[in-house]
Amino acid sequence: MPQPQPTLAVVGATGSVGTVMRELLTSRRNVWGEIRLIASARSAGKELSCRGEQLVVRELTPEAFDGVDVAMFDVPDEVSVQWAPIAVARGATVVDNSSAFRMETDVPLVVPEVNKEELRSRPRGIVANANCTTMAMIMAIAPLHREYGLRELVLASYQAVSGAGQIGVDTLHDQLTKVAGDRTLGSRPGNVRQAVGDDLGPFTAPLALNVVPWSGELATDGWSSEELKLRNESRKILNLPALKVSATCVRVPVVTGHSIAVHAVFGSELDAEGARQVLRNAPGVILVDDPAAGEYPMPIDAVGTDPSWVGRIRRAMDDPRALDLFITGDNMRKGAALNTVQIAELLAAEISKG
């Protein structure tokens, strides 16, 4: 007799990533029985569409997890810290999109195309999802590492405002409205700040007509939390605890799609065409690399798509073991919702096998 399909909970179902999760659950092959949408008390009772049906949002309570097999969390760190263990205690395996558990030694940090074998051991019943910038980059770097043996990464990110949530998107659009039409802006010190005013939203400076070399919270020695995530998560996902990583994270006036300029040093010599061949065959990667035709990875093209877009591939001029490349990916999809859904689907297959 076949196993009944497992029950899935989506915690944070009304948020921007939760919305993409619901879209993915509707468009991908259906492996779920019941789907429960869970959110804060103020969203409870709303009706949202998923898989062609209208589902009523439940309030986040311990009882909401009764009978749930897998729970996908997209909530702030402090909510995950409080509620993920409760969901596990009620019998669910949690796939968490926050940064709360990523670096815990007894919580696997999983990108299915790279290290799905890590799913086998989850002593706390929790699986962590990587940071959205790390995710876009690691999809291309992992197959190159398998081929050439990665030694070092020097990274500069170009991070979209949607990484800060809907308030980030609204802030950018509001600022663009304020600066539109005034062609003197950006030509004199202070006039962009004056035009934008004090409405900086979640950012430390205006984003319109500007880039801000900062993303995250202040960490040690002047590094930001986002920069440390790139370093620490890359090491854990690739199982390279001594990997040298140096990152500078920059917020740019792009709605959706994080980009990363990568200088990667490997243990063996390589050439650009060999690297392109590796990436052509890599799952979850699309090669867009024809500068003569104006074709390179850009967020306006990658938005709404699942792969990491990779291009501008060059062997470093001064080191035959180093490669320079540019990567873009939709931070709401593979960077957040899609990877969570993919992990959940692997767990569903495990449950269905009994």
Coordinates of C-alpha atoms in Angstrom, one line a residue:
M1 CA 0.0 0.0 0.0
P2 CA 1.6 3.4 -1.0
Q3 CA 2.5 5.8 1.7
P4 CA 0.3 8.9 2.0
Q5 CA 1.9 12.1 0.8
P6 CA 3.6 14.0 3.6
T7 CA 2.2 17.2 5.2
L8 CA 4.0 20.4 4.6
A9 CA 3.9 23.7 6.6
V10 CA 5.0 27.0 5.2
V11 CA 5.9 29.3 8.1
G12 CA 6.1 32.9 7.1
A13 CA 3.7 32.2 4.2
T14 CA 2.6 35.8 3.8
G15 CA 6.1 37.3 3.4
S16 CA 8.0 38.0 0.1
V17 CA 9.9 34.7 0.2
G18 CA 6.8 32.9 1.4
T19 CA 5.0 34.2 -1.6
V20 CA 7.6 32.7 -3.9
M21 CA 7.5 29.5 -2.0
R22 CA 3.7 29.3 -2.7
E23 CA 4.3 30.0 -6.4
L24 CA 6.9 27.2 -6.6
L25 CA 4.7 24.7 -4.8
T26 CA 2.1 25.5 -7.4
S27 CA 4.4 25.2 -10.4
R28 CA 6.6 22.2 -9.4
R29 CA 5.7 18.5 -9.4
N30 CA 3.3 18.0 -6.5
V31 CA 4.8 15.7 -3.8
W32 CA 2.7 17.0 -0.8
G33 CA -0.6 15.9 0.7
E34 CA -1.8 18.7 3.0
I35 CA -0.1 22.1 2.8
R36 CA -0.5 24.4 5.8
L37 CA 0.2 28.1 5.6
I38 CA 1.3 29.6 8.9
A39 CA 2.1 33.2 9.9
S40 CA 1.8 35.7 12.7
A41 CA -1.4 36.4 14.5
R42 CA -2.1 39.5 12.5
S43 CA -2.1 37.5 9.2
A44 CA -4.1 34.5 10.6
G45 CA -7.4 34.1 8.8
K46 CA -6.2 35.5 5.5
E47 CA -6.9 33.4 2.4
L48 CA -3.9 32.8 0.0
S49 CA -3.7 30.7 -3.1
C50 CA -1.4 27.7 -3.4
R51 CA -1.7 24.7 -5.8
G52 CA -4.9 26.3 -7.3
E53 CA -6.7 26.3 -4.0
Q54 CA -7.5 28.9 -1.4
L55 CA -5.9 28.1 1.9
V56 CA -6.6 29.9 5.2
V57 CA -3.5 31.1 7.0
R58 CA -3.1 29.6 10.5
E59 CA -1.6 31.4 13.5
L60 CA 1.9 30.3 14.5
T61 CA 1.2 28.1 17.5
P62 CA 2.6 24.8 18.7
E63 CA -0.6 23.0 17.7
A64 CA -0.2 24.2 14.1
F65 CA 2.6 21.7 13.7
D66 CA 0.7 18.7 14.8
G67 CA 0.8 16.1 12.0
V68 CA 3.3 18.1 10.0
D69 CA 6.2 16.1 8.4
V70 CA 8.2 19.0 7.0
A71 CA 8.1 22.7 7.9
M72 CA 9.7 25.4 5.7
F73 CA 10.6 28.5 7.7
D74 CA 11.1 32.0 6.3
V75 CA 11.0 34.2 9.4
P76 CA 13.5 36.4 11.3
D77 CA 16.3 34.7 13.1
E78 CA 14.8 35.2 16.6
V79 CA 11.5 33.6 15.4
S80 CA 13.3 30.6 14.0
V81 CA 15.3 30.2 17.2
Q82 CA 12.1 30.1 19.2
W83 CA 9.8 28.1 16.9
A84 CA 12.0 25.6 15.0
P85 CA 12.6 23.4 18.1
I86 CA 8.9 23.5 18.9
A87 CA 8.1 22.3 15.3
V88 CA 10.7 19.5 15.7
A89 CA 9.2 18.5 19.1
R90 CA 5.8 18.2 17.4
G91 CA 7.3 15.8 14.8
A92 CA 8.4 18.0 11.9
T93 CA 11.7 18.3 10.2
V94 CA 12.5 22.0 9.8
V95 CA 14.1 23.6 6.7
D96 CA 15.1 27.0 7.9
N97 CA 15.9 30.0 5.6
S98 CA 17.2 32.3 8.4
S99 CA 20.8 32.5 9.5
A100 CA 20.0 31.2 13.0
F101 CA 21.3 27.7 12.6
R102 CA 23.6 27.8 9.6
M103 CA 26.9 27.6 11.4
E104 CA 25.8 25.1 14.1
T105 CA 27.9 22.0 13.8
D106 CA 24.9 19.7 14.3
V107 CA 22.8 21.4 11.6
P108 CA 23.6 20.6 8.0
L109 CA 23.8 23.6 5.6
V110 CA 22.5 22.1 2.3
V111 CA 22.5 23.1 -1.4
P112 CA 21.1 20.0 -3.1
E113 CA 23.2 20.3 -6.2
V114 CA 26.4 20.6 -4.1
N115 CA 26.1 18.6 -0.9
K116 CA 22.7 16.8 -0.6
E117 CA 24.5 13.9 1.2
E118 CA 24.7 16.2 4.2
L119 CA 20.9 15.7 4.6
R120 CA 21.4 12.2 6.0
S121 CA 22.6 13.5 9.4
R122 CA 20.3 16.0 11.1
P123 CA 20.5 15.3 14.8
R124 CA 18.4 18.4 15.8
G125 CA 15.8 17.8 13.1
I126 CA 16.8 21.1 11.4
V127 CA 18.3 21.7 8.0
A128 CA 19.7 25.2 7.2
N129 CA 19.4 27.1 3.9
A130 CA 22.4 29.2 2.8
N131 CA 22.6 33.0 2.5
C132 CA 21.2 34.2 -0.9
T133 CA 24.5 35.7 -2.0
T134 CA 26.5 32.6 -1.0
M135 CA 23.9 30.5 -2.9
A136 CA 24.3 32.2 -6.3
M137 CA 28.1 32.0 -6.0
I138 CA 28.4 28.5 -4.7
M139 CA 26.4 27.0 -7.6
A140 CA 29.2 27.9 -10.0
I141 CA 32.1 27.6 -7.7
A142 CA 31.3 24.0 -6.5
P143 CA 31.7 22.3 -9.9
L144 CA 34.8 24.3 -10.5
H145 CA 36.2 23.2 -7.1
R146 CA 35.4 19.5 -7.9
E147 CA 37.4 19.9 -11.2
Y148 CA 40.3 22.0 -10.1
G149 CA 40.5 22.1 -6.3
L150 CA 39.6 25.5 -4.8
R151 CA 42.2 27.4 -2.7
E152 CA 41.0 31.0 -2.3
L153 CA 38.1 33.3 -3.1
V154 CA 38.2 37.1 -3.4
L155 CA 34.6 38.3 -3.8
A156 CA 32.7 41.6 -4.4
S157 CA 28.9 41.3 -4.2
Y158 CA 26.3 43.6 -5.9
Q159 CA 23.2 42.9 -3.8
A160 CA 19.7 43.8 -4.7
V161 CA 17.4 45.7 -2.4
S162 CA 14.9 42.9 -2.2
G163 CA 17.4 41.1 0.0
A164 CA 16.2 43.6 2.7
G165 CA 12.6 42.5 2.1
Q166 CA 9.6 44.4 0.6
I167 CA 10.6 47.5 2.6
G168 CA 13.9 47.6 0.6
V169 CA 12.0 47.4 -2.7
D170 CA 9.6 50.1 -1.7
T171 CA 12.4 52.3 -0.5
L172 CA 14.3 52.1 -3.8
H173 CA 11.2 52.9 -5.9
D174 CA 10.3 55.8 -3.6
Q175 CA 13.8 57.2 -4.0
L176 CA 13.8 56.7 -7.8
T177 CA 10.5 58.7 -8.0
K178 CA 12.1 61.5 -6.0
V179 CA 15.2 61.8 -8.3
A180 CA 13.5 61.2 -11.6
G181 CA 13.6 64.1 -14.0
D182 CA 16.3 66.2 -12.3
R183 CA 19.4 65.8 -14.4
T184 CA 21.6 67.8 -12.1
L185 CA 21.4 65.1 -9.4
G186 CA 24.7 63.3 -8.8
S187 CA 26.8 66.1 -10.2
R188 CA 27.3 68.0 -7.0
P189 CA 28.1 66.8 -3.5
G190 CA 25.0 66.3 -1.3
N191 CA 22.3 66.9 -3.9
V192 CA 21.3 63.3 -4.1
R193 CA 21.0 63.1 -0.3
Q194 CA 19.0 66.3 -0.3
A195 CA 16.6 65.0 -3.0
V196 CA 16.1 61.7 -1.3
G197 CA 15.7 63.1 2.2
D198 CA 15.7 61.1 5.4
D199 CA 13.7 58.1 4.0
L200 CA 16.5 55.6 3.8
G201 CA 14.4 52.6 4.8
P202 CA 16.6 49.7 5.9
F203 CA 19.7 51.2 4.3
T204 CA 22.4 53.5 5.7
A205 CA 22.5 55.8 2.6
P206 CA 20.5 56.6 -0.5
L207 CA 20.4 53.8 -3.1
A208 CA 19.0 55.8 -6.0
L209 CA 22.0 57.0 -8.2
N210 CA 24.3 55.4 -5.7
V211 CA 26.0 52.2 -4.5
V212 CA 26.5 51.6 -0.8
P213 CA 29.6 49.4 0.2
W214 CA 27.8 47.9 3.1
S215 CA 25.3 45.1 3.7
G216 CA 24.5 43.5 7.1
E217 CA 25.5 44.3 10.6
L218 CA 28.8 45.5 11.9
A219 CA 31.0 42.5 12.9
T220 CA 34.6 42.3 14.1
D221 CA 37.5 44.4 12.6
G222 CA 35.2 46.4 10.3
W223 CA 33.8 43.3 8.4
S224 CA 30.0 43.1 7.9
S225 CA 27.9 40.1 8.9
E226 CA 27.1 39.5 5.2
E227 CA 30.8 39.4 4.3
L228 CA 31.4 36.8 7.1
K229 CA 28.5 34.7 5.9
L230 CA 30.1 34.5 2.5
R231 CA 33.3 33.2 4.1
N232 CA 31.9 30.9 6.7
E233 CA 29.1 29.4 4.6
S234 CA 31.3 28.7 1.6
R235 CA 33.7 26.9 3.9
K236 CA 31.0 24.7 5.4
I237 CA 29.1 23.9 2.2
L238 CA 32.3 23.0 0.3
N239 CA 33.7 21.2 3.4
L240 CA 36.9 23.4 3.1
P241 CA 37.4 24.7 6.7
A242 CA 40.7 26.4 5.8
L243 CA 39.5 28.1 2.5
K244 CA 40.8 31.6 2.2
V245 CA 37.8 34.0 1.5
S246 CA 37.8 37.8 1.4
A247 CA 34.5 39.5 0.5
T248 CA 33.2 43.1 0.1
C249 CA 29.4 43.3 0.1
V250 CA 27.8 46.2 -1.8
R251 CA 24.2 47.2 -2.0
V252 CA 23.1 48.4 -5.5
P253 CA 20.0 50.0 -6.9
V254 CA 18.6 46.7 -8.3
V255 CA 15.2 45.3 -7.3
T256 CA 16.0 41.5 -7.5
G257 CA 19.1 39.6 -8.4
H258 CA 22.3 39.4 -6.4
S259 CA 25.6 39.5 -8.4
I260 CA 29.1 38.5 -7.4
A261 CA 32.4 39.3 -9.0
V262 CA 34.7 36.3 -8.3
H263 CA 38.4 35.9 -8.3
A264 CA 39.0 32.2 -7.6
V265 CA 42.4 30.6 -7.1
F266 CA 42.7 26.8 -7.6
G267 CA 45.2 24.1 -6.9
S268 CA 45.9 23.3 -10.6
E269 CA 46.3 25.3 -13.8
L270 CA 43.2 25.9 -15.8
D271 CA 42.0 27.8 -18.8
A272 CA 38.8 29.7 -19.6
E273 CA 37.4 27.2 -22.1
G274 CA 37.9 24.3 -19.8
A275 CA 36.0 26.2 -17.0
R276 CA 33.2 27.0 -19.4
Q277 CA 32.9 23.3 -20.3
V278 CA 32.6 22.4 -16.6
L279 CA 29.9 25.1 -16.1
R280 CA 28.0 24.1 -19.2
N281 CA 27.5 20.7 -17.6
A282 CA 26.8 21.9 -14.1
P283 CA 23.3 21.5 -12.7
G284 CA 21.5 24.8 -11.8
V285 CA 23.9 26.9 -13.9
I286 CA 23.4 28.7 -17.1
L287 CA 26.4 30.0 -19.1
V288 CA 26.0 33.5 -20.6
D289 CA 29.4 34.4 -21.8
D290 CA 29.7 36.2 -25.1
P291 CA 31.0 39.7 -24.4
A292 CA 31.5 40.4 -28.2
A293 CA 27.7 40.1 -28.5
G294 CA 27.0 42.0 -25.3
E295 CA 25.9 38.9 -23.5
Y296 CA 26.8 38.5 -19.9
P297 CA 24.9 37.7 -16.7
M298 CA 22.7 40.5 -15.5
P299 CA 20.0 40.7 -12.8
I300 CA 17.4 42.1 -15.2
D301 CA 17.7 38.8 -17.2
A302 CA 18.1 36.4 -14.3
V303 CA 15.2 37.7 -12.2
G304 CA 12.3 35.2 -12.1
T305 CA 14.6 32.3 -13.2
D306 CA 16.0 29.4 -11.2
P307 CA 19.7 29.0 -12.3
S308 CA 22.8 30.9 -11.4
W309 CA 23.8 32.9 -14.5
V310 CA 27.6 32.8 -15.1
G311 CA 29.8 34.7 -17.5
R312 CA 32.8 37.0 -18.1
I313 CA 35.0 34.0 -17.6
R314 CA 38.7 34.8 -17.9
R315 CA 41.9 33.1 -16.7
A316 CA 43.7 35.6 -14.5
M317 CA 46.5 37.4 -16.4
D318 CA 49.0 37.0 -13.7
D319 CA 48.2 33.5 -12.3
P320 CA 47.5 30.4 -14.5
R321 CA 45.7 28.8 -11.5
A322 CA 43.2 31.7 -11.1
L323 CA 39.9 32.5 -12.7
D324 CA 37.8 35.6 -12.8
L325 CA 34.0 35.4 -13.5
F326 CA 30.7 37.2 -12.8
I327 CA 27.7 35.4 -11.4
T328 CA 24.0 36.6 -11.0
G329 CA 21.1 34.8 -9.5
D330 CA 17.5 35.6 -8.3
N331 CA 17.9 36.0 -4.6
M332 CA 14.2 35.3 -4.0
R333 CA 14.2 32.0 -5.9
K334 CA 17.3 29.8 -5.7
G335 CA 18.7 32.3 -3.1
A336 CA 15.9 31.6 -0.7
A337 CA 12.6 30.0 -1.7
L338 CA 13.7 27.5 -4.3
N339 CA 16.6 25.9 -2.3
T340 CA 14.2 25.6 0.7
V341 CA 11.6 23.8 -1.5
Q342 CA 14.3 21.6 -3.1
I343 CA 15.5 20.4 0.3
A344 CA 11.9 19.9 1.5
E345 CA 11.2 17.7 -1.7
L346 CA 14.3 15.6 -0.8
L347 CA 12.8 15.1 2.6
A348 CA 9.4 14.2 1.1
A349 CA 11.0 11.5 -1.0
E350 CA 12.7 10.1 2.0
I351 CA 9.4 10.0 4.0
S352 CA 7.5 8.5 1.1
K353 CA 10.1 5.7 0.8
G354 CA 9.2 4.9 4.4

